[in-house]
Amino acid sequence: MIFEYILKKNGMDPETDLEIDQSIDFGSTAAAFSGGSGDFSVEFEPAATVLEQAGEGYVVASLGIDSGYVPYTAFSARESYLKENPEVIRGFVRALAKGMEYVKGHSSEEIADVLAPQFPETDTEQITRITERYRSQDTWKENLKLEEEGFTLLLDILEEAGELKERVRYEELVTTEYVENLE
């Protein structure tokens, strides 16, 4: 959806100006690309870095940069859960904030060493390279707050893709109190 949104934003029609093969299983797109399917591929990490290191492709653009800030990762909870478990939510948000502080205050190599056990199929050098790429693209926000601008962009993308039946107001769906009241 984000790729198609960017194409449209740049005057291209995804239906008529190019062919997008969406029949390939998401986990197999890098293998299909390296096997000769398509001229371009949209990849997440570590697949993009693996393709580069194998000499089978190059990262030519970042959807994250070209789209504008899209809140790709957000956490959801029922309103009743928020009311019944505020300390759990506060602890979760504090843990996320500590993780972001760690990222801000440590080198890519240090971050890779910490992440490596979580990604046994990816070597530390690749994780370091991915971390560098994310850092250079400003992938990680300075704070954890889901801003209304990013929320609106996400709604625009979903609506443009025909996946959104009805818009919901930011204030109705997003609570920022836990991020704003970090201790």
mmCIF file of N, CA and C in Angstrom, residues 26-104:
data_model
loop_
_atom_site.group_PDB
_atom_site.id
_atom_site.type_symbol
_atom_site.label_atom_id
_atom_site.label_comp_id
_atom_site.label_asym_id
_atom_site.label_seq_id
_atom_site.Cartn_x
_atom_site.Cartn_y
_atom_site.Cartn_z
ATOM 1 N N PHE A 26 4.943 -13.226 0.749
ATOM 2 C CA PHE A 26 5.791 -12.157 1.286
ATOM 3 C C PHE A 26 7.190 -12.645 1.670
ATOM 4 N N GLY A 27 7.278 -13.807 2.274
ATOM 5 C CA GLY A 27 8.571 -14.341 2.700
ATOM 6 C C GLY A 27 9.437 -14.846 1.555
ATOM 7 N N SER A 28 8.887 -14.874 0.357
ATOM 8 C CA SER A 28 9.624 -15.406 -0.795
ATOM 9 C C SER A 28 9.994 -14.357 -1.832
ATOM 10 N N THR A 29 9.684 -13.104 -1.582
ATOM 11 C CA THR A 29 9.927 -12.081 -2.600
ATOM 12 C C THR A 29 11.406 -11.886 -2.908
ATOM 13 N N ALA A 30 12.259 -11.931 -1.898
ATOM 14 C CA ALA A 30 13.699 -11.758 -2.144
ATOM 15 C C ALA A 30 14.244 -12.905 -2.990
ATOM 16 N N ALA A 31 13.827 -14.120 -2.694
ATOM 17 C CA ALA A 31 14.276 -15.278 -3.480
ATOM 18 C C ALA A 31 13.752 -15.194 -4.901
ATOM 19 N N ALA A 32 12.510 -14.763 -5.067
ATOM 20 C CA ALA A 32 11.947 -14.614 -6.410
ATOM 21 C C ALA A 32 12.720 -13.555 -7.186
ATOM 22 N N PHE A 33 13.035 -12.448 -6.526
ATOM 23 C CA PHE A 33 13.786 -11.378 -7.180
ATOM 24 C C PHE A 33 15.181 -11.858 -7.598
ATOM 25 N N SER A 34 15.889 -12.492 -6.676
ATOM 26 C CA SER A 34 17.242 -12.968 -7.006
ATOM 27 C C SER A 34 17.196 -14.079 -8.049
ATOM 28 N N GLY A 35 16.040 -14.737 -8.170
ATOM 29 C CA GLY A 35 15.866 -15.770 -9.187
ATOM 30 C C GLY A 35 15.441 -15.216 -10.540
ATOM 31 N N GLY A 36 15.314 -13.897 -10.624
ATOM 32 C CA GLY A 36 15.017 -13.278 -11.914
ATOM 33 C C GLY A 36 13.611 -12.761 -12.083
ATOM 34 N N SER A 37 12.799 -12.845 -11.060
ATOM 35 C CA SER A 37 11.433 -12.349 -11.159
ATOM 36 C C SER A 37 11.399 -10.853 -10.863
ATOM 37 N N GLY A 38 11.110 -10.070 -11.864
ATOM 38 C CA GLY A 38 10.955 -8.625 -11.681
ATOM 39 C C GLY A 38 12.249 -7.844 -11.784
ATOM 40 N N ASP A 39 12.069 -6.554 -11.993
ATOM 41 C CA ASP A 39 13.198 -5.625 -12.071
ATOM 42 C C ASP A 39 13.453 -4.932 -10.733
ATOM 43 N N PHE A 40 12.439 -4.892 -9.884
ATOM 44 C CA PHE A 40 12.514 -4.270 -8.569
ATOM 45 C C PHE A 40 11.755 -5.139 -7.588
ATOM 46 N N SER A 41 12.080 -4.995 -6.329
ATOM 47 C CA SER A 41 11.375 -5.716 -5.279
ATOM 48 C C SER A 41 11.278 -4.818 -4.054
ATOM 49 N N VAL A 42 10.177 -4.887 -3.365
ATOM 50 C CA VAL A 42 10.028 -4.176 -2.097
ATOM 51 C C VAL A 42 10.373 -5.174 -1.008
ATOM 52 N N GLU A 43 11.409 -4.864 -0.227
ATOM 53 C CA GLU A 43 11.904 -5.795 0.787
ATOM 54 C C GLU A 43 12.026 -5.132 2.146
ATOM 55 N N PHE A 44 11.775 -5.914 3.152
ATOM 56 C CA PHE A 44 12.074 -5.516 4.522
ATOM 57 C C PHE A 44 13.451 -6.077 4.863
ATOM 58 N N GLU A 45 13.962 -5.639 5.978
ATOM 59 C CA GLU A 45 15.217 -6.190 6.469
ATOM 60 C C GLU A 45 14.940 -7.496 7.194
ATOM 61 N N PRO A 46 15.856 -8.438 7.166
ATOM 62 C CA PRO A 46 17.207 -8.366 6.624
ATOM 63 C C PRO A 46 17.321 -8.706 5.135
ATOM 64 N N ALA A 47 16.178 -8.972 4.465
ATOM 65 C CA ALA A 47 16.238 -9.414 3.069
ATOM 66 C C ALA A 47 16.944 -8.413 2.166
ATOM 67 N N ALA A 48 16.703 -7.121 2.360
ATOM 68 C CA ALA A 48 17.344 -6.111 1.507
ATOM 69 C C ALA A 48 18.862 -6.167 1.650
ATOM 70 N N THR A 49 19.349 -6.242 2.872
ATOM 71 C CA THR A 49 20.791 -6.300 3.111
ATOM 72 C C THR A 49 21.386 -7.595 2.586
ATOM 73 N N VAL A 50 20.695 -8.701 2.738
ATOM 74 C CA VAL A 50 21.179 -9.991 2.235
ATOM 75 C C VAL A 50 21.319 -9.940 0.710
ATOM 76 N N LEU A 51 20.328 -9.363 0.029
ATOM 77 C CA LEU A 51 20.419 -9.220 -1.428
ATOM 78 C C LEU A 51 21.627 -8.373 -1.824
ATOM 79 N N GLU A 52 21.843 -7.284 -1.106
ATOM 80 C CA GLU A 52 23.003 -6.420 -1.397
ATOM 81 C C GLU A 52 24.310 -7.164 -1.178
ATOM 82 N N GLN A 53 24.440 -7.813 -0.030
ATOM 83 C CA GLN A 53 25.691 -8.497 0.287
ATOM 84 C C GLN A 53 25.983 -9.644 -0.670
ATOM 85 N N ALA A 54 24.942 -10.244 -1.235
ATOM 86 C CA ALA A 54 25.134 -11.332 -2.195
ATOM 87 C C ALA A 54 25.392 -10.797 -3.598
ATOM 88 N N GLY A 55 25.344 -9.478 -3.770
ATOM 89 C CA GLY A 55 25.540 -8.882 -5.081
ATOM 90 C C GLY A 55 24.368 -9.123 -6.015
ATOM 91 N N GLU A 56 23.194 -9.397 -5.438
ATOM 92 C CA GLU A 56 22.019 -9.716 -6.244
ATOM 93 C C GLU A 56 21.029 -8.561 -6.335
ATOM 94 N N GLY A 57 21.349 -7.449 -5.704
ATOM 95 C CA GLY A 57 20.457 -6.296 -5.744
ATOM 96 C C GLY A 57 21.049 -5.132 -4.988
ATOM 97 N N TYR A 58 20.405 -3.998 -5.091
ATOM 98 C CA TYR A 58 20.833 -2.780 -4.418
ATOM 99 C C TYR A 58 19.613 -2.082 -3.852
ATOM 100 N N VAL A 59 19.772 -1.494 -2.695
ATOM 101 C CA VAL A 59 18.702 -0.677 -2.148
ATOM 102 C C VAL A 59 18.779 0.659 -2.877
ATOM 103 N N VAL A 60 17.723 0.979 -3.608
ATOM 104 C CA VAL A 60 17.733 2.204 -4.404
ATOM 105 C C VAL A 60 16.867 3.303 -3.797
ATOM 106 N N ALA A 61 15.986 2.963 -2.880
ATOM 107 C CA ALA A 61 15.119 3.954 -2.251
ATOM 108 C C ALA A 61 14.570 3.368 -0.956
ATOM 109 N N SER A 62 14.123 4.253 -0.115
ATOM 110 C CA SER A 62 13.490 3.852 1.142
ATOM 111 C C SER A 62 12.036 4.277 1.104
ATOM 112 N N LEU A 63 11.149 3.310 1.224
ATOM 113 C CA LEU A 63 9.732 3.655 1.264
ATOM 114 C C LEU A 63 9.432 4.548 2.462
ATOM 115 N N GLY A 64 10.155 4.325 3.554
ATOM 116 C CA GLY A 64 9.961 5.146 4.744
ATOM 117 C C GLY A 64 10.313 6.600 4.525
ATOM 118 N N ILE A 65 11.362 6.856 3.771
ATOM 119 C CA ILE A 65 11.748 8.234 3.472
ATOM 120 C C ILE A 65 10.773 8.834 2.465
ATOM 121 N N ASP A 66 10.474 8.084 1.421
ATOM 122 C CA ASP A 66 9.665 8.620 0.327
ATOM 123 C C ASP A 66 8.199 8.797 0.671
ATOM 124 N N SER A 67 7.700 8.083 1.664
ATOM 125 C CA SER A 67 6.288 8.183 2.016
ATOM 126 C C SER A 67 6.015 9.299 3.007
ATOM 127 N N GLY A 68 7.012 9.683 3.774
ATOM 128 C CA GLY A 68 6.771 10.532 4.924
ATOM 129 C C GLY A 68 6.633 9.620 6.125
ATOM 130 N N TYR A 69 6.574 10.196 7.314
ATOM 131 C CA TYR A 69 6.534 9.359 8.513
ATOM 132 C C TYR A 69 5.202 8.617 8.606
ATOM 133 N N VAL A 70 5.269 7.317 8.431
ATOM 134 C CA VAL A 70 4.102 6.445 8.590
ATOM 135 C C VAL A 70 4.294 5.658 9.881
ATOM 136 N N PRO A 71 3.324 5.711 10.791
ATOM 137 C CA PRO A 71 3.456 4.953 12.041
ATOM 138 C C PRO A 71 3.290 3.463 11.774
ATOM 139 N N TYR A 72 4.356 2.856 11.323
ATOM 140 C CA TYR A 72 4.306 1.468 10.894
ATOM 141 C C TYR A 72 4.067 0.521 12.067
ATOM 142 N N THR A 73 4.677 0.819 13.195
ATOM 143 C CA THR A 73 4.486 -0.016 14.372
ATOM 144 C C THR A 73 3.706 0.770 15.415
ATOM 145 N N ALA A 74 2.559 0.265 15.761
ATOM 146 C CA ALA A 74 1.749 0.864 16.810
ATOM 147 C C ALA A 74 1.201 -0.292 17.654
ATOM 148 N N PHE A 75 0.905 -0.004 18.884
ATOM 149 C CA PHE A 75 0.417 -1.030 19.792
ATOM 150 C C PHE A 75 -1.023 -0.721 20.161
ATOM 151 N N SER A 76 -1.821 -1.756 20.219
ATOM 152 C CA SER A 76 -3.245 -1.589 20.478
ATOM 153 C C SER A 76 -3.659 -2.350 21.726
ATOM 154 N N ALA A 77 -4.637 -1.786 22.405
ATOM 155 C CA ALA A 77 -5.247 -2.458 23.556
ATOM 156 C C ALA A 77 -6.701 -1.994 23.623
ATOM 157 N N ARG A 78 -7.525 -2.851 24.130
ATOM 158 C CA ARG A 78 -8.925 -2.463 24.325
ATOM 159 C C ARG A 78 -8.996 -1.385 25.401
ATOM 160 N N GLU A 79 -10.000 -0.526 25.279
ATOM 161 C CA GLU A 79 -10.186 0.532 26.260
ATOM 162 C C GLU A 79 -10.362 -0.045 27.663
ATOM 163 N N SER A 80 -11.060 -1.164 27.752
ATOM 164 C CA SER A 80 -11.269 -1.796 29.062
ATOM 165 C C SER A 80 -9.947 -2.266 29.651
ATOM 166 N N TYR A 81 -9.051 -2.782 28.810
ATOM 167 C CA TYR A 81 -7.749 -3.229 29.302
ATOM 168 C C TYR A 81 -6.941 -2.043 29.816
ATOM 169 N N LEU A 82 -6.985 -0.929 29.090
ATOM 170 C CA LEU A 82 -6.270 0.266 29.535
ATOM 171 C C LEU A 82 -6.759 0.711 30.907
ATOM 172 N N LYS A 83 -8.073 0.692 31.097
ATOM 173 C CA LYS A 83 -8.649 1.130 32.367
ATOM 174 C C LYS A 83 -8.320 0.164 33.505
ATOM 175 N N GLU A 84 -8.302 -1.141 33.205
ATOM 176 C CA GLU A 84 -8.085 -2.145 34.244
ATOM 177 C C GLU A 84 -6.611 -2.411 34.538
ATOM 178 N N ASN A 85 -5.710 -2.031 33.624
ATOM 179 C CA ASN A 85 -4.299 -2.380 33.759
ATOM 180 C C ASN A 85 -3.355 -1.216 33.456
ATOM 181 N N PRO A 86 -3.575 -0.063 34.043
ATOM 182 C CA PRO A 86 -2.732 1.092 33.704
ATOM 183 C C PRO A 86 -1.250 0.878 34.033
ATOM 184 N N GLU A 87 -0.955 0.123 35.080
ATOM 185 C CA GLU A 87 0.445 -0.109 35.442
ATOM 186 C C GLU A 87 1.158 -1.004 34.414
ATOM 187 N N VAL A 88 0.437 -1.954 33.864
ATOM 188 C CA VAL A 88 1.015 -2.803 32.815
ATOM 189 C C VAL A 88 1.348 -1.935 31.608
ATOM 190 N N ILE A 89 0.422 -1.059 31.235
ATOM 191 C CA ILE A 89 0.647 -0.177 30.083
ATOM 192 C C ILE A 89 1.812 0.770 30.369
ATOM 193 N N ARG A 90 1.848 1.362 31.550
ATOM 194 C CA ARG A 90 2.968 2.255 31.905
ATOM 195 C C ARG A 90 4.303 1.513 31.837
ATOM 196 N N GLY A 91 4.332 0.295 32.362
ATOM 197 C CA GLY A 91 5.567 -0.496 32.322
ATOM 198 C C GLY A 91 5.982 -0.826 30.902
ATOM 199 N N PHE A 92 5.024 -1.165 30.062
ATOM 200 C CA PHE A 92 5.302 -1.468 28.655
ATOM 201 C C PHE A 92 5.871 -0.242 27.947
ATOM 202 N N VAL A 93 5.244 0.906 28.151
ATOM 203 C CA VAL A 93 5.703 2.144 27.507
ATOM 204 C C VAL A 93 7.082 2.535 28.042
ATOM 205 N N ARG A 94 7.314 2.381 29.335
ATOM 206 C CA ARG A 94 8.652 2.674 29.893
ATOM 207 C C ARG A 94 9.705 1.766 29.277
ATOM 208 N N ALA A 95 9.379 0.494 29.094
ATOM 209 C CA ALA A 95 10.330 -0.438 28.480
ATOM 210 C C ALA A 95 10.643 -0.020 27.043
ATOM 211 N N LEU A 96 9.627 0.367 26.289
ATOM 212 C CA LEU A 96 9.859 0.849 24.921
ATOM 213 C C LEU A 96 10.741 2.097 24.929
ATOM 214 N N ALA A 97 10.453 3.010 25.845
ATOM 215 C CA ALA A 97 11.239 4.246 25.935
ATOM 216 C C ALA A 97 12.704 3.943 26.281
ATOM 217 N N LYS A 98 12.918 2.988 27.177
ATOM 218 C CA LYS A 98 14.300 2.605 27.516
ATOM 219 C C LYS A 98 15.008 2.009 26.307
ATOM 220 N N GLY A 99 14.286 1.227 25.523
ATOM 221 C CA GLY A 99 14.868 0.672 24.307
ATOM 222 C C GLY A 99 15.260 1.760 23.332
ATOM 223 N N MET A 100 14.411 2.758 23.165
ATOM 224 C CA MET A 100 14.728 3.864 22.257
ATOM 225 C C MET A 100 15.894 4.692 22.792
ATOM 226 N N GLU A 101 15.964 4.876 24.090
ATOM 227 C CA GLU A 101 17.110 5.585 24.686
ATOM 228 C C GLU A 101 18.399 4.805 24.428
ATOM 229 N N TYR A 102 18.323 3.492 24.541
ATOM 230 C CA TYR A 102 19.495 2.654 24.272
ATOM 231 C C TYR A 102 19.957 2.847 22.831
ATOM 232 N N VAL A 103 19.012 2.831 21.913
ATOM 233 C CA VAL A 103 19.349 3.007 20.495
ATOM 234 C C VAL A 103 20.014 4.363 20.272
ATOM 235 N N LYS A 104 19.469 5.406 20.890
ATOM 236 C CA LYS A 104 20.033 6.753 20.712
ATOM 237 C C LYS A 104 21.440 6.856 21.290
#
